[in-house]
Coordinates of C-alpha atoms in Angstrom, one line a residue:
Chain A
M1 CA 0.0 0.0 0.0
Y2 CA 1.2 3.5 -0.8
R3 CA 0.1 6.3 1.5
F4 CA 0.0 9.9 0.2
R5 CA -0.6 12.9 2.4
F6 CA -1.5 16.3 0.9
H7 CA -1.1 19.6 2.8
G8 CA -2.4 22.9 1.8
R9 CA -4.6 25.8 2.7
G10 CA -8.4 25.9 2.6
G11 CA -9.5 27.2 -0.7
Q12 CA -6.3 26.3 -2.5
G13 CA -7.7 23.1 -4.1
I14 CA -5.8 20.5 -2.0
K15 CA -8.9 18.4 -1.5
T16 CA -9.5 18.3 -5.2
A17 CA -5.9 17.4 -5.8
S18 CA -6.3 14.4 -3.6
R19 CA -9.4 13.4 -5.4
I20 CA -7.7 13.7 -8.8
F21 CA -5.0 11.4 -7.5
G22 CA -7.5 8.9 -6.0
T23 CA -9.4 8.8 -9.2
A24 CA -6.2 8.3 -11.3
A25 CA -5.2 5.5 -9.0
F26 CA -8.6 3.9 -9.6
L27 CA -8.2 4.3 -13.3
E28 CA -4.8 2.6 -13.1
G29 CA -6.4 -0.4 -11.6
F30 CA -5.7 0.2 -7.9
Y31 CA -8.0 0.2 -5.0
A32 CA -8.0 3.8 -3.8
Q33 CA -9.3 5.7 -0.8
D34 CA -9.2 9.5 -0.5
F35 CA -10.6 11.9 2.1
P36 CA -9.9 15.4 3.3
M37 CA -9.6 16.6 6.9
Y38 CA -10.3 20.1 8.1
G39 CA -11.2 21.4 11.5
P40 CA -13.4 24.4 12.3
E41 CA -11.1 26.7 10.4
R42 CA -11.5 27.5 6.7
R43 CA -10.2 29.4 3.8
G44 CA -6.5 30.0 4.3
A45 CA -6.3 27.7 7.3
P46 CA -4.2 24.5 7.0
V47 CA -6.0 21.5 5.6
A48 CA -4.8 18.0 4.9
A49 CA -6.1 15.2 2.6
Y50 CA -5.2 11.6 2.6
V51 CA -5.0 8.9 -0.1
R52 CA -4.3 5.3 0.2
V53 CA -3.5 3.3 -2.9
S54 CA -3.2 -0.4 -2.9
R55 CA -3.3 -3.5 -5.2
E56 CA -5.3 -5.3 -2.4
P57 CA -8.6 -4.1 -0.9
I58 CA -8.0 -1.4 1.7
V59 CA -9.3 -2.2 5.2
N60 CA -7.5 0.6 7.0
R61 CA -9.4 3.7 8.0
G62 CA -8.4 7.0 9.7
Y63 CA -5.6 9.5 9.1
I64 CA -2.3 8.6 7.6
T65 CA 0.3 9.1 10.3
H66 CA 3.3 7.6 8.3
P67 CA 3.1 8.7 4.7
D68 CA 5.3 7.5 1.9
V69 CA 4.7 10.6 -0.1
V70 CA 3.9 14.1 1.3
L71 CA 2.8 16.9 -1.0
V72 CA 2.9 20.4 0.4
G73 CA 0.8 22.9 -1.6
D74 CA 2.1 25.9 0.3
E75 CA 5.7 26.3 1.4
T76 CA 4.7 28.5 4.3
L77 CA 3.2 25.4 5.9
L78 CA 6.5 23.5 6.0
F79 CA 7.4 24.5 9.5
D80 CA 3.9 25.4 10.7
P81 CA 3.4 23.7 14.0
V82 CA -0.3 23.1 13.4
A83 CA 0.0 21.7 9.9
D84 CA 3.3 19.9 10.6
P85 CA 3.5 18.3 7.1
L86 CA 6.7 16.4 7.9
R87 CA 5.2 14.5 10.9
G88 CA 5.7 10.8 10.5
F89 CA 7.6 11.2 7.3
S90 CA 10.7 9.0 7.4
G91 CA 11.9 8.6 3.9
G92 CA 10.0 8.6 0.7
V93 CA 9.2 11.5 -1.6
L94 CA 8.5 15.1 -0.4
F95 CA 7.0 17.5 -2.9
V96 CA 6.9 21.3 -2.1
N97 CA 5.2 23.9 -4.2
T98 CA 7.7 26.7 -4.0
M99 CA 9.5 29.3 -6.1
T100 CA 12.6 29.1 -4.0
S101 CA 14.8 26.1 -3.1
P102 CA 14.0 25.2 0.5
Q103 CA 16.8 23.8 2.6
I104 CA 15.1 20.9 4.3
D105 CA 16.9 18.2 6.1
I106 CA 15.0 15.0 5.2
S107 CA 15.9 11.5 4.4
G108 CA 14.2 10.8 1.1
E109 CA 13.7 12.6 -2.2
L110 CA 12.8 16.2 -2.5
V111 CA 10.9 17.5 -5.5
T112 CA 9.9 21.1 -6.0
L113 CA 8.0 23.1 -8.6
D114 CA 6.4 26.5 -8.6
V115 CA 2.8 25.3 -9.2
T116 CA 1.4 28.6 -7.9
G117 CA 3.4 30.4 -10.5
L118 CA 2.1 28.0 -13.2
A119 CA -1.5 28.5 -12.0
L120 CA -1.1 32.3 -12.3
E121 CA 0.3 31.8 -15.8
Y122 CA -2.3 29.3 -17.1
I123 CA -5.4 30.1 -15.1
G124 CA -4.7 33.5 -13.7
R125 CA -5.5 32.5 -10.1
T126 CA -3.2 31.5 -7.3
S127 CA -5.9 29.4 -5.6
A128 CA -6.2 26.9 -8.5
I129 CA -3.3 24.5 -8.0
S130 CA -5.4 21.4 -7.6
A131 CA -4.9 20.1 -11.2
G132 CA -1.1 20.8 -10.9
V133 CA -0.6 19.1 -7.5
G134 CA -2.9 16.2 -8.4
A135 CA -0.9 15.6 -11.6
I136 CA 2.4 15.8 -9.7
A137 CA 1.2 13.1 -7.3
C138 CA 0.3 10.9 -10.3
K139 CA 3.7 11.4 -11.8
I140 CA 5.5 10.6 -8.6
A141 CA 3.4 7.4 -8.3
G142 CA 4.4 6.6 -11.9
F143 CA 0.9 6.8 -13.3
S144 CA 0.5 7.3 -17.1
K145 CA -0.2 10.7 -18.5
G146 CA -3.4 9.4 -20.1
T147 CA -5.0 8.4 -16.8
T148 CA -3.7 11.5 -15.1
M149 CA -5.4 13.8 -17.6
E150 CA -8.6 11.7 -17.5
A151 CA -8.7 12.0 -13.8
V152 CA -8.2 15.8 -13.9
E153 CA -11.0 16.2 -16.4
R154 CA -13.4 13.9 -14.6
E155 CA -12.9 15.6 -11.2
L156 CA -13.1 19.1 -12.5
E157 CA -16.2 18.3 -14.6
E158 CA -17.8 17.0 -11.4
L159 CA -17.1 20.4 -9.8
G160 CA -19.1 22.0 -12.6
L161 CA -16.2 24.0 -14.1
S162 CA -16.7 25.4 -17.6
E163 CA -15.0 23.7 -20.6
E164 CA -12.7 26.7 -21.0
L165 CA -11.5 26.5 -17.4
I166 CA -11.0 22.7 -17.6
D167 CA -8.9 23.2 -20.7
K168 CA -6.7 25.7 -18.8
N169 CA -6.4 23.3 -15.9
L170 CA -5.5 20.4 -18.2
R171 CA -2.6 22.5 -19.5
L172 CA -1.5 23.3 -16.0
A173 CA -1.7 19.6 -15.2
E174 CA 0.3 18.7 -18.3
E175 CA 3.0 21.2 -17.5
S176 CA 3.2 20.1 -13.9
Y177 CA 3.3 16.4 -14.9
R178 CA 6.1 17.1 -17.4
N179 CA 8.3 19.0 -14.9
V180 CA 8.6 16.4 -12.1
P181 CA 10.4 13.1 -12.0
S182 CA 8.7 9.7 -11.6
F183 CA 9.6 7.2 -8.8
D184 CA 9.5 3.5 -8.3
L185 CA 7.5 3.5 -5.1
D186 CA 8.2 -0.1 -4.4
S187 CA 11.9 0.6 -3.9
L188 CA 11.2 3.3 -1.2
P189 CA 11.9 2.5 2.4
S190 CA 8.6 2.1 4.2
V191 CA 6.9 1.9 7.5
R192 CA 3.7 0.3 6.4
E193 CA 2.9 -1.8 9.4
S194 CA 2.7 1.2 11.8
D195 CA -0.1 2.8 9.8
Y196 CA -2.6 0.9 11.8
I197 CA -1.3 1.2 15.3
D198 CA 0.0 4.7 15.8
T199 CA -2.9 7.1 15.5
N200 CA -1.6 9.8 17.8
V201 CA -4.4 9.5 20.2
V202 CA -4.0 11.8 23.2
H203 CA -5.7 10.7 26.3
V204 CA -7.0 13.7 28.1
K205 CA -7.5 13.4 31.9
L206 CA -10.9 14.9 32.9
D207 CA -11.1 17.3 35.7
E208 CA -14.1 17.7 38.1
G209 CA -16.8 19.9 36.6
Y210 CA -16.1 22.9 38.7
V211 CA -12.5 22.9 37.7
G212 CA -13.0 22.2 34.0
V213 CA -15.2 25.3 33.2
A214 CA -14.0 26.9 30.0
T215 CA -12.9 30.3 31.0
I216 CA -10.6 32.6 29.1
A217 CA -9.0 35.2 31.3
K218 CA -7.3 37.3 28.6
L219 CA -9.7 38.9 26.2
G220 CA -8.5 39.3 22.6
N221 CA -5.8 36.6 23.0
T222 CA -6.2 35.4 19.4
A223 CA -3.6 38.1 18.8
V224 CA -0.9 35.5 19.7
R225 CA -2.0 33.4 16.8
R226 CA -0.1 34.4 13.7
T227 CA -2.7 34.1 10.9
G228 CA -0.2 35.9 8.7
S229 CA 0.9 32.5 7.5
W230 CA -2.4 32.0 5.7
R231 CA -1.4 34.5 3.0
I232 CA -0.7 33.5 -0.6
L233 CA -0.6 37.0 -1.9
K234 CA 0.6 39.9 0.2
P235 CA -0.7 43.5 0.2
V236 CA 2.1 46.1 0.0
V237 CA 1.3 49.8 0.7
D238 CA 3.1 52.3 -1.5
L239 CA 3.6 55.0 1.1
N240 CA 4.2 57.7 -1.5
K241 CA 0.7 57.1 -2.8
C242 CA -1.1 56.6 0.5
T243 CA -3.0 59.6 1.7
G244 CA -4.1 58.2 5.0
C245 CA -7.7 58.2 4.1
K246 CA -8.5 55.3 6.4
I247 CA -10.6 53.5 3.9
C248 CA -8.5 50.3 4.0
F249 CA -8.5 50.5 7.8
A250 CA -12.3 50.6 7.8
Y251 CA -12.7 47.6 5.7
C252 CA -10.0 45.3 7.0
P253 CA -11.8 42.4 8.6
D254 CA -8.9 41.3 10.6
V255 CA -7.9 44.5 12.3
S256 CA -4.5 44.2 10.5
I257 CA -4.2 47.7 9.2
Y258 CA -3.2 50.6 11.5
L259 CA -2.3 54.2 10.9
G260 CA 1.3 55.1 11.7
E261 CA 2.5 58.4 13.2
D262 CA 2.8 59.8 9.7
D263 CA -0.9 59.0 9.3
K264 CA -0.2 56.4 6.6
A265 CA -1.5 52.9 6.4
Y266 CA 0.7 50.1 7.7
I267 CA -0.1 46.4 7.5
D268 CA 0.4 44.0 10.4
Y269 CA 1.9 41.1 8.5
D270 CA 1.8 38.8 11.5
H271 CA -2.0 38.7 11.3
C272 CA -3.0 39.8 7.8
K273 CA -4.7 36.8 6.1
G274 CA -4.2 38.2 2.6
C275 CA -7.8 38.7 1.7
L276 CA -6.7 41.9 -0.2
I277 CA -9.9 43.8 0.4
C278 CA -7.6 46.7 1.2
S279 CA -6.1 46.6 -2.3
S280 CA -9.6 46.5 -3.9
V281 CA -11.0 49.4 -1.9
C282 CA -8.0 51.8 -2.0
P283 CA -9.1 54.8 -4.0
F284 CA -5.5 55.7 -4.8
K285 CA -4.4 52.3 -6.0
A286 CA -1.7 52.5 -3.3
I287 CA -1.9 48.9 -2.3
T288 CA -0.5 46.3 -4.6
M289 CA -0.2 42.6 -4.2
V290 CA 2.9 40.4 -4.4
R291 CA 3.5 36.7 -4.1
E292 CA 4.2 35.6 -0.5
V293 CA 7.5 33.6 -0.1
K294 CA 8.4 34.1 3.5
T295 CA 8.3 31.0 5.6
L296 CA 6.9 32.0 9.0
Chain B
M1 CA -27.0 65.5 12.3
S2 CA -25.2 62.2 11.9
K3 CA -22.3 61.6 14.2
F4 CA -20.2 59.7 11.7
R5 CA -19.9 61.5 8.4
S6 CA -16.9 59.7 6.8
V7 CA -14.5 56.9 7.6
K8 CA -12.3 59.6 9.3
D9 CA -14.8 59.6 12.1
I10 CA -14.5 55.9 12.9
P11 CA -13.6 55.5 16.6
D12 CA -10.1 54.3 17.2
D13 CA -11.1 51.9 20.0
E14 CA -10.8 48.3 18.8
Y15 CA -12.7 45.5 20.5
V16 CA -12.0 42.8 18.1
A17 CA -8.5 41.3 18.0
P18 CA -6.7 39.9 15.0
G19 CA -5.7 36.3 14.7
S20 CA -9.2 34.7 14.6
S21 CA -9.9 31.6 12.6
L22 CA -12.6 33.1 10.4
C23 CA -12.1 32.9 6.6
A24 CA -10.0 35.6 5.0
G25 CA -12.3 38.3 3.7
C26 CA -15.3 37.4 5.9
G27 CA -18.0 40.1 6.2
S28 CA -19.1 39.1 9.7
E29 CA -15.8 40.4 11.1
I30 CA -16.2 43.8 9.6
I31 CA -19.6 44.1 11.1
A32 CA -18.6 42.9 14.5
R33 CA -15.7 45.3 14.6
H34 CA -17.7 48.4 13.8
M35 CA -20.7 47.3 16.0
L36 CA -18.4 47.1 19.0
K37 CA -16.7 50.4 18.2
V38 CA -20.0 52.1 18.6
L39 CA -21.4 50.0 21.5
G40 CA -18.2 50.2 23.4
K41 CA -16.5 48.2 26.1
D42 CA -19.5 47.9 28.4
T43 CA -21.1 45.3 26.3
I44 CA -21.8 41.6 26.8
F45 CA -21.5 39.7 23.6
V46 CA -23.8 36.7 23.2
N47 CA -23.0 34.3 20.4
V48 CA -24.5 31.0 19.2
P49 CA -23.3 28.3 16.8
G50 CA -22.5 29.9 13.4
C51 CA -19.5 31.2 11.5
Y52 CA -18.7 33.9 14.0
A53 CA -18.4 31.3 16.8
I54 CA -15.0 30.4 15.5
S55 CA -13.7 33.8 16.3
T56 CA -13.6 32.4 19.8
L57 CA -12.3 28.8 19.9
F58 CA -11.2 27.8 23.3
P59 CA -8.7 28.8 24.7
F60 CA -8.7 31.8 22.4
T61 CA -11.1 34.7 21.9
A62 CA -11.0 37.5 19.4
V63 CA -13.6 39.5 21.2
K64 CA -12.4 41.9 23.8
V65 CA -15.7 42.2 25.7
P66 CA -17.3 39.5 27.9
F67 CA -18.4 36.7 25.6
V68 CA -21.2 34.2 26.3
F69 CA -21.7 31.2 24.0
A70 CA -25.3 29.9 24.0
V71 CA -27.0 27.0 22.3
F72 CA -28.2 27.6 18.7
G73 CA -31.8 28.4 19.4
S74 CA -31.3 30.4 22.6
G75 CA -29.3 33.6 21.9
A76 CA -32.1 35.9 22.8
A77 CA -33.2 33.8 25.8
V78 CA -29.7 34.0 27.2
A79 CA -29.7 37.7 26.7
Q80 CA -32.8 37.9 28.7
G81 CA -31.2 35.9 31.5
I82 CA -28.2 38.2 31.5
K83 CA -30.3 41.3 31.5
D84 CA -32.5 40.0 34.3
G85 CA -29.4 39.1 36.4
L86 CA -28.1 42.7 35.9
D87 CA -31.5 44.1 36.8
I88 CA -31.6 42.1 40.0
L89 CA -28.2 43.4 41.0
K90 CA -29.4 46.9 40.4
E91 CA -32.8 46.8 41.9
K92 CA -32.6 44.3 44.8
R93 CA -28.9 44.8 45.7
G94 CA -28.8 48.5 45.1
I95 CA -25.7 48.2 43.0
N96 CA -25.3 50.9 40.4
N97 CA -22.1 51.1 38.4
E98 CA -21.2 50.7 34.7
R99 CA -21.2 46.9 35.0
V100 CA -24.9 46.6 35.9
N101 CA -25.7 48.9 33.0
Y102 CA -23.9 46.7 30.5
K103 CA -25.5 46.5 27.0
V104 CA -26.3 43.0 25.8
V105 CA -25.8 42.2 22.1
V106 CA -26.8 39.0 20.5
Y107 CA -24.7 38.5 17.4
V108 CA -25.9 35.6 15.3
G109 CA -26.0 34.4 11.7
D110 CA -29.0 34.0 9.5
G111 CA -29.6 30.4 10.6
A112 CA -30.2 31.5 14.2
A113 CA -32.0 34.7 13.3
Y114 CA -34.4 33.4 10.5
D115 CA -34.8 29.8 11.5
I116 CA -33.5 28.0 14.5
G117 CA -33.4 30.9 17.0
F118 CA -36.4 32.7 15.7
Q119 CA -38.7 31.5 18.4
S120 CA -36.6 32.8 21.2
T121 CA -35.9 36.1 19.4
S122 CA -39.6 36.6 18.7
A123 CA -40.4 36.0 22.4
A124 CA -37.7 38.4 23.5
I125 CA -39.0 41.1 21.3
H126 CA -42.5 40.4 22.5
R127 CA -41.3 40.8 26.1
N128 CA -39.7 44.1 25.0
L129 CA -36.2 43.0 26.2
D130 CA -33.8 45.9 26.2
F131 CA -31.1 44.4 24.0
Y132 CA -29.4 44.5 20.6
F133 CA -29.9 41.7 18.2
V134 CA -27.6 41.7 15.2
C135 CA -27.8 39.2 12.4
Y136 CA -24.9 38.9 10.0
D137 CA -26.8 37.5 7.1
N138 CA -24.7 35.4 4.6
E139 CA -27.9 33.9 3.2
A140 CA -27.1 30.2 4.1
Y141 CA -25.7 28.0 6.8
G142 CA -22.1 29.0 5.9
N143 CA -20.4 27.3 8.9
T144 CA -21.4 23.8 8.0
G145 CA -20.9 23.8 4.2
F146 CA -23.4 26.3 2.9
Q147 CA -26.8 24.7 3.2
L148 CA -30.1 26.4 2.4
S149 CA -31.6 28.6 5.2
G150 CA -34.7 30.8 5.4
A151 CA -32.5 33.7 4.3
T152 CA -31.3 32.1 1.1
P153 CA -32.5 34.2 -1.9
Y154 CA -34.3 32.8 -4.9
A155 CA -32.2 30.9 -7.4
S156 CA -29.1 30.7 -5.1
R157 CA -27.1 27.5 -5.3
T158 CA -26.5 25.9 -1.9
S159 CA -25.3 22.5 -1.1
T160 CA -28.9 21.5 -0.4
S161 CA -30.3 23.3 -3.4
E162 CA -28.0 22.3 -6.2
P163 CA -29.2 23.5 -9.7
L164 CA -29.3 20.0 -11.1
G165 CA -31.6 18.6 -13.8
G166 CA -32.8 22.0 -14.9
S167 CA -33.6 23.2 -11.4
V168 CA -33.1 26.9 -10.6
G169 CA -31.3 26.2 -7.3
N170 CA -33.3 27.5 -4.4
V171 CA -36.9 27.6 -5.4
Y172 CA -38.1 29.5 -2.3
R173 CA -38.0 33.2 -1.7
K174 CA -35.9 34.9 1.1
K175 CA -37.9 35.6 4.2
D176 CA -38.4 39.3 4.9
I177 CA -37.1 39.3 8.4
F178 CA -37.3 43.1 8.6
E179 CA -41.0 43.0 8.1
I180 CA -41.4 40.1 10.4
W181 CA -39.6 42.1 13.1
R182 CA -41.6 45.2 12.3
A183 CA -44.8 43.3 12.9
H184 CA -43.6 42.8 16.5
R185 CA -43.5 46.6 16.8
A186 CA -39.9 46.8 18.0
P187 CA -38.6 50.4 18.7
Y188 CA -35.7 50.2 16.2
I189 CA -35.0 48.0 13.3
A190 CA -32.4 48.6 10.6
T191 CA -30.7 46.9 7.7
I192 CA -27.0 47.5 7.2
S193 CA -24.3 46.4 4.7
V194 CA -20.6 45.8 5.0
S195 CA -20.1 48.3 2.2
H196 CA -21.7 51.3 3.9
I197 CA -19.6 51.8 7.0
T198 CA -20.8 55.2 8.1
D199 CA -24.4 54.2 7.6
M200 CA -23.8 51.2 9.8
L201 CA -22.1 53.3 12.5
N202 CA -24.8 55.9 12.5
K203 CA -27.5 53.3 12.9
F204 CA -25.8 51.6 15.9
E205 CA -25.4 55.1 17.4
K206 CA -29.0 56.0 16.8
A207 CA -30.2 52.7 18.3
K208 CA -28.7 53.6 21.6
Q209 CA -31.4 56.1 22.5
F210 CA -34.2 53.4 22.4
K211 CA -35.1 51.2 25.2
G212 CA -36.3 47.8 24.1
P213 CA -35.3 45.5 21.3
K214 CA -33.0 47.0 18.7
L215 CA -32.7 44.8 15.7
F216 CA -30.2 44.8 12.8
V217 CA -29.9 42.6 9.8
A218 CA -26.5 43.0 8.0
L219 CA -25.6 41.8 4.6
S220 CA -22.5 39.8 5.3
I221 CA -20.6 38.6 2.3
C222 CA -19.3 35.0 2.4
P223 CA -16.5 34.6 -0.2
T224 CA -16.3 30.8 0.5
G225 CA -19.9 30.0 0.2
W226 CA -20.9 32.5 -2.4
G227 CA -18.0 31.5 -4.6
A228 CA -16.3 34.9 -4.9
S229 CA -12.7 35.9 -4.4
E230 CA -12.0 37.4 -0.9
E231 CA -11.0 40.9 -2.1
E232 CA -14.5 41.3 -3.7
T233 CA -16.3 41.4 -0.4
V234 CA -16.9 45.1 -0.3
R235 CA -17.6 45.5 -4.0
I236 CA -20.2 42.8 -3.9
A237 CA -21.9 44.3 -0.9
R238 CA -22.0 47.7 -2.6
L239 CA -23.5 46.1 -5.8
A240 CA -26.2 44.5 -3.6
V241 CA -27.2 48.0 -2.4
E242 CA -26.8 49.7 -5.8
T243 CA -28.8 47.1 -7.7
G244 CA -31.5 47.5 -5.0
M245 CA -31.3 43.9 -3.9
W246 CA -30.3 44.9 -0.4
P247 CA -32.2 48.1 0.7
L248 CA -30.6 50.2 3.4
K249 CA -33.5 51.2 5.7
E250 CA -34.6 51.7 9.3
A251 CA -37.9 51.6 11.1
V252 CA -38.4 53.7 14.2
Y253 CA -41.5 52.4 16.0
G254 CA -42.6 50.8 12.8
E255 CA -42.1 53.9 10.6
V256 CA -39.9 52.9 7.7
K257 CA -37.4 55.2 6.1
H258 CA -34.7 54.3 3.6
T259 CA -31.3 55.7 4.4
F260 CA -30.1 55.2 0.8
I261 CA -32.4 55.6 -2.1
P262 CA -30.9 54.9 -5.5
R263 CA -32.4 57.1 -8.2
R264 CA -31.6 54.5 -10.8
L265 CA -31.1 50.8 -10.1
K266 CA -28.2 48.9 -11.6
P267 CA -29.3 45.7 -13.3
V268 CA -29.4 42.8 -10.8
E269 CA -27.2 40.9 -13.2
E270 CA -24.2 42.9 -12.2
Y271 CA -24.6 41.6 -8.7
L272 CA -25.6 38.1 -9.6
K273 CA -22.6 37.6 -11.9
T274 CA -20.1 38.3 -9.2
Q275 CA -20.9 35.0 -7.4
R276 CA -20.6 31.4 -8.4
R277 CA -23.8 30.5 -6.5
F278 CA -25.8 32.3 -9.3
R279 CA -23.6 31.1 -12.1
H280 CA -26.2 28.6 -13.4
L281 CA -28.4 31.6 -14.3
F282 CA -25.9 32.5 -17.0
H283 CA -24.1 29.2 -17.9
P284 CA -24.4 27.1 -19.9
V285 CA -27.5 28.8 -21.0
R286 CA -28.9 32.1 -19.8
R287 CA -32.0 31.6 -17.8
E288 CA -33.8 34.8 -18.9
E289 CA -37.1 34.0 -17.0
D290 CA -35.4 33.7 -13.6
I291 CA -33.2 36.7 -14.0
K292 CA -36.3 38.7 -15.0
K293 CA -38.2 37.4 -12.1
I294 CA -35.5 38.7 -9.7
Q295 CA -35.2 42.0 -11.5
E296 CA -39.0 42.5 -11.4
E297 CA -39.3 41.8 -7.8
V298 CA -36.6 44.4 -7.0
E299 CA -38.2 47.0 -9.3
S300 CA -41.6 46.6 -7.8
Y301 CA -40.1 47.0 -4.3
W302 CA -38.4 50.3 -5.3
K303 CA -41.4 51.6 -7.2
R304 CA -43.3 51.5 -3.9
V305 CA -40.4 53.2 -2.1
W306 CA -40.0 55.9 -4.7
E307 CA -43.7 56.6 -4.7
T308 CA -44.0 56.9 -0.9
E309 CA -40.7 58.3 0.2
L310 CA -39.6 60.6 -2.6
S311 CA -43.0 62.3 -2.8
K312 CA -42.7 63.4 0.9

C-alpha cells in the first residue's frame, strides 16, 4: 500500500488534488481511498487530505500518520506547528510547491515546482493549484499521462467547471506532470505496518466539573495566533501614494491595518490573512499585491 | 445630524482582536468590529453556533468584551437571562455602576435569526427586552458547508439546493425578516451592509437612544460559500445595495425610512454575476425568465419606495 498525504490551505484546491490522484489510481487499476480533513477553520487555514492506494482491498481507516509521499501545496506550511506536514515522514518523496529552493533536512527525495506560478500563468489565479498538485502526485506514483489527464478532467467536470477552465487546468496539469520526476515507489523505504497502530491518540484526563469550566481570562488573546501564515498574496502599501484616508483601515476584517504616526496605512503582517480587500477598496491604488514567499 | 460623516470619524477603539480563525475576507468580522466600536467596552457579547463562533475557539477569543456562548436556538433567551441578572443586582442589591448597565448584544448568523433561533428572538422582542440583536446574514448555513436557510435568496445554489436537472437552485424566496420584526412593533430595526460603514455606525449610534429590542440585519458577504474571491467582499456588498437587492433602511416604532435611495437601479445581473452561487443563471444557457423574475421583484419594491418616500 502507498500512502500519500496532501497539505495545503483551505481554498487552494488540495482536497480536489487528492481526489484527482485517487481517481487516477482507480483508473490505473488500484484500490483507492481518498478523504480530506479540516477542522473548524477554513479558507487560508491549514488542511490535509489523505489517499491510500493499494493492489489489495484497503481495510485501514483513519488519518495517515506515516506517509510514503507528502505533497505540500504551500511552502509556508512546511514549519507550521499546526499543519506539521513532515510529521511521520521517514523517507520517501516530499513535494513542495515553491518558487525558492528550500533547505530541508530530510531522508528521502525532495521534489519542488512553482505550481502557484504556473497556476497564475495558465489560469490567472493562485488558488487553483489542484490540477497541478494532483498531476504531480500521479507522476510521482508513476501513473501514465493518459490516466492523469482523464482523472483531472473527470474531477473538474464534477465540480461544474466550464470547458474553457477545464482546458486551462489540463494545460496546468500537463506542464506540472512534465516537470517532475517519476519514482518506483516499491523501492522506497517504508513503515507500512505502523499505519494501523500509531494514530496519535492523546488521552485527556478529565477534571471535576467545577475545575473544568472553559474560562478565558485574557480577552482578545487570538492576537498570539499568527494568521499571517495564511497568505498566498501579500498586500504592500506604497507610502508615496497613501494619503491616510483610512478606507482600507475601515474595511479590514482582521484589524490588521493601522495608521502610523505619519498617518499612513501600515499592515500587520503577523496577522493579515491576505484577503486583499484593502487593495480593492483603495481609491488611490496605493496597495498592490505580491507573491508571499516568506516561511513563517 | 449624523455623528459619523466619513470613515475619518470611525472610533479608534478596537474591541476585536486579529488572529481569529474566520475565513480571509469574511464580512461578519467587519460588522462585529464596527458594531463594538460604537457600543463600546461595556457590552456583553452573546453568540450562538454559526460562523462567528469560530472567532472564539477555546482557549482563544478574538472579542475583547465578555463573551457568552449559547446554544443555537437560545441567543435571545440567554440575553434575557443576563439582562434579568443585571437588573436584580441593580434593583434588589442596590448596585449601580457601569457593570450593571452593560449593554447586551446577541450576534448571530441568519440560521439563528431566521430559522433555528427565531422562536426565542420573537419571544424576547415580544417581552420588550432591552437588547441589541444583530444578524450577520450570509444567506445560508455557511459554517457547515453552505446549506439552504430561510435567508437564502431565490435561485441561489447551496449544497442542499444544487441546480441539477434543470432546477433553478433555491426555489423559495428569502424571508423578509425586517417586516417580520416590524410586525412585532420593535422600537428600532435597521438593515446594514458591510459596504456602507458610516451608515452602519450611525444606525448603531441612533439605536442607543431606544429602550427595548434594537434589531439589525446586516448583509455579510461569504466569499467561501458564495464563490467569490476574498477581495471582492466590499464590492459585492456595494453592488447589492446599488442594484436594489439589499435596501438600506430603518424603522423607528414601525415607521420605515430608507437611508439610501438609489435614483436608478443597476441591473441585478451585475450583482448576480459576481458570485458562483448564481452562475447557473448564466451558464451554460442564460435563464432569462429567472433573471427577469429577480429584477422585477426588486423593481416593484423600489417603485413603492419611490412613490411613498420621494414624494414626501
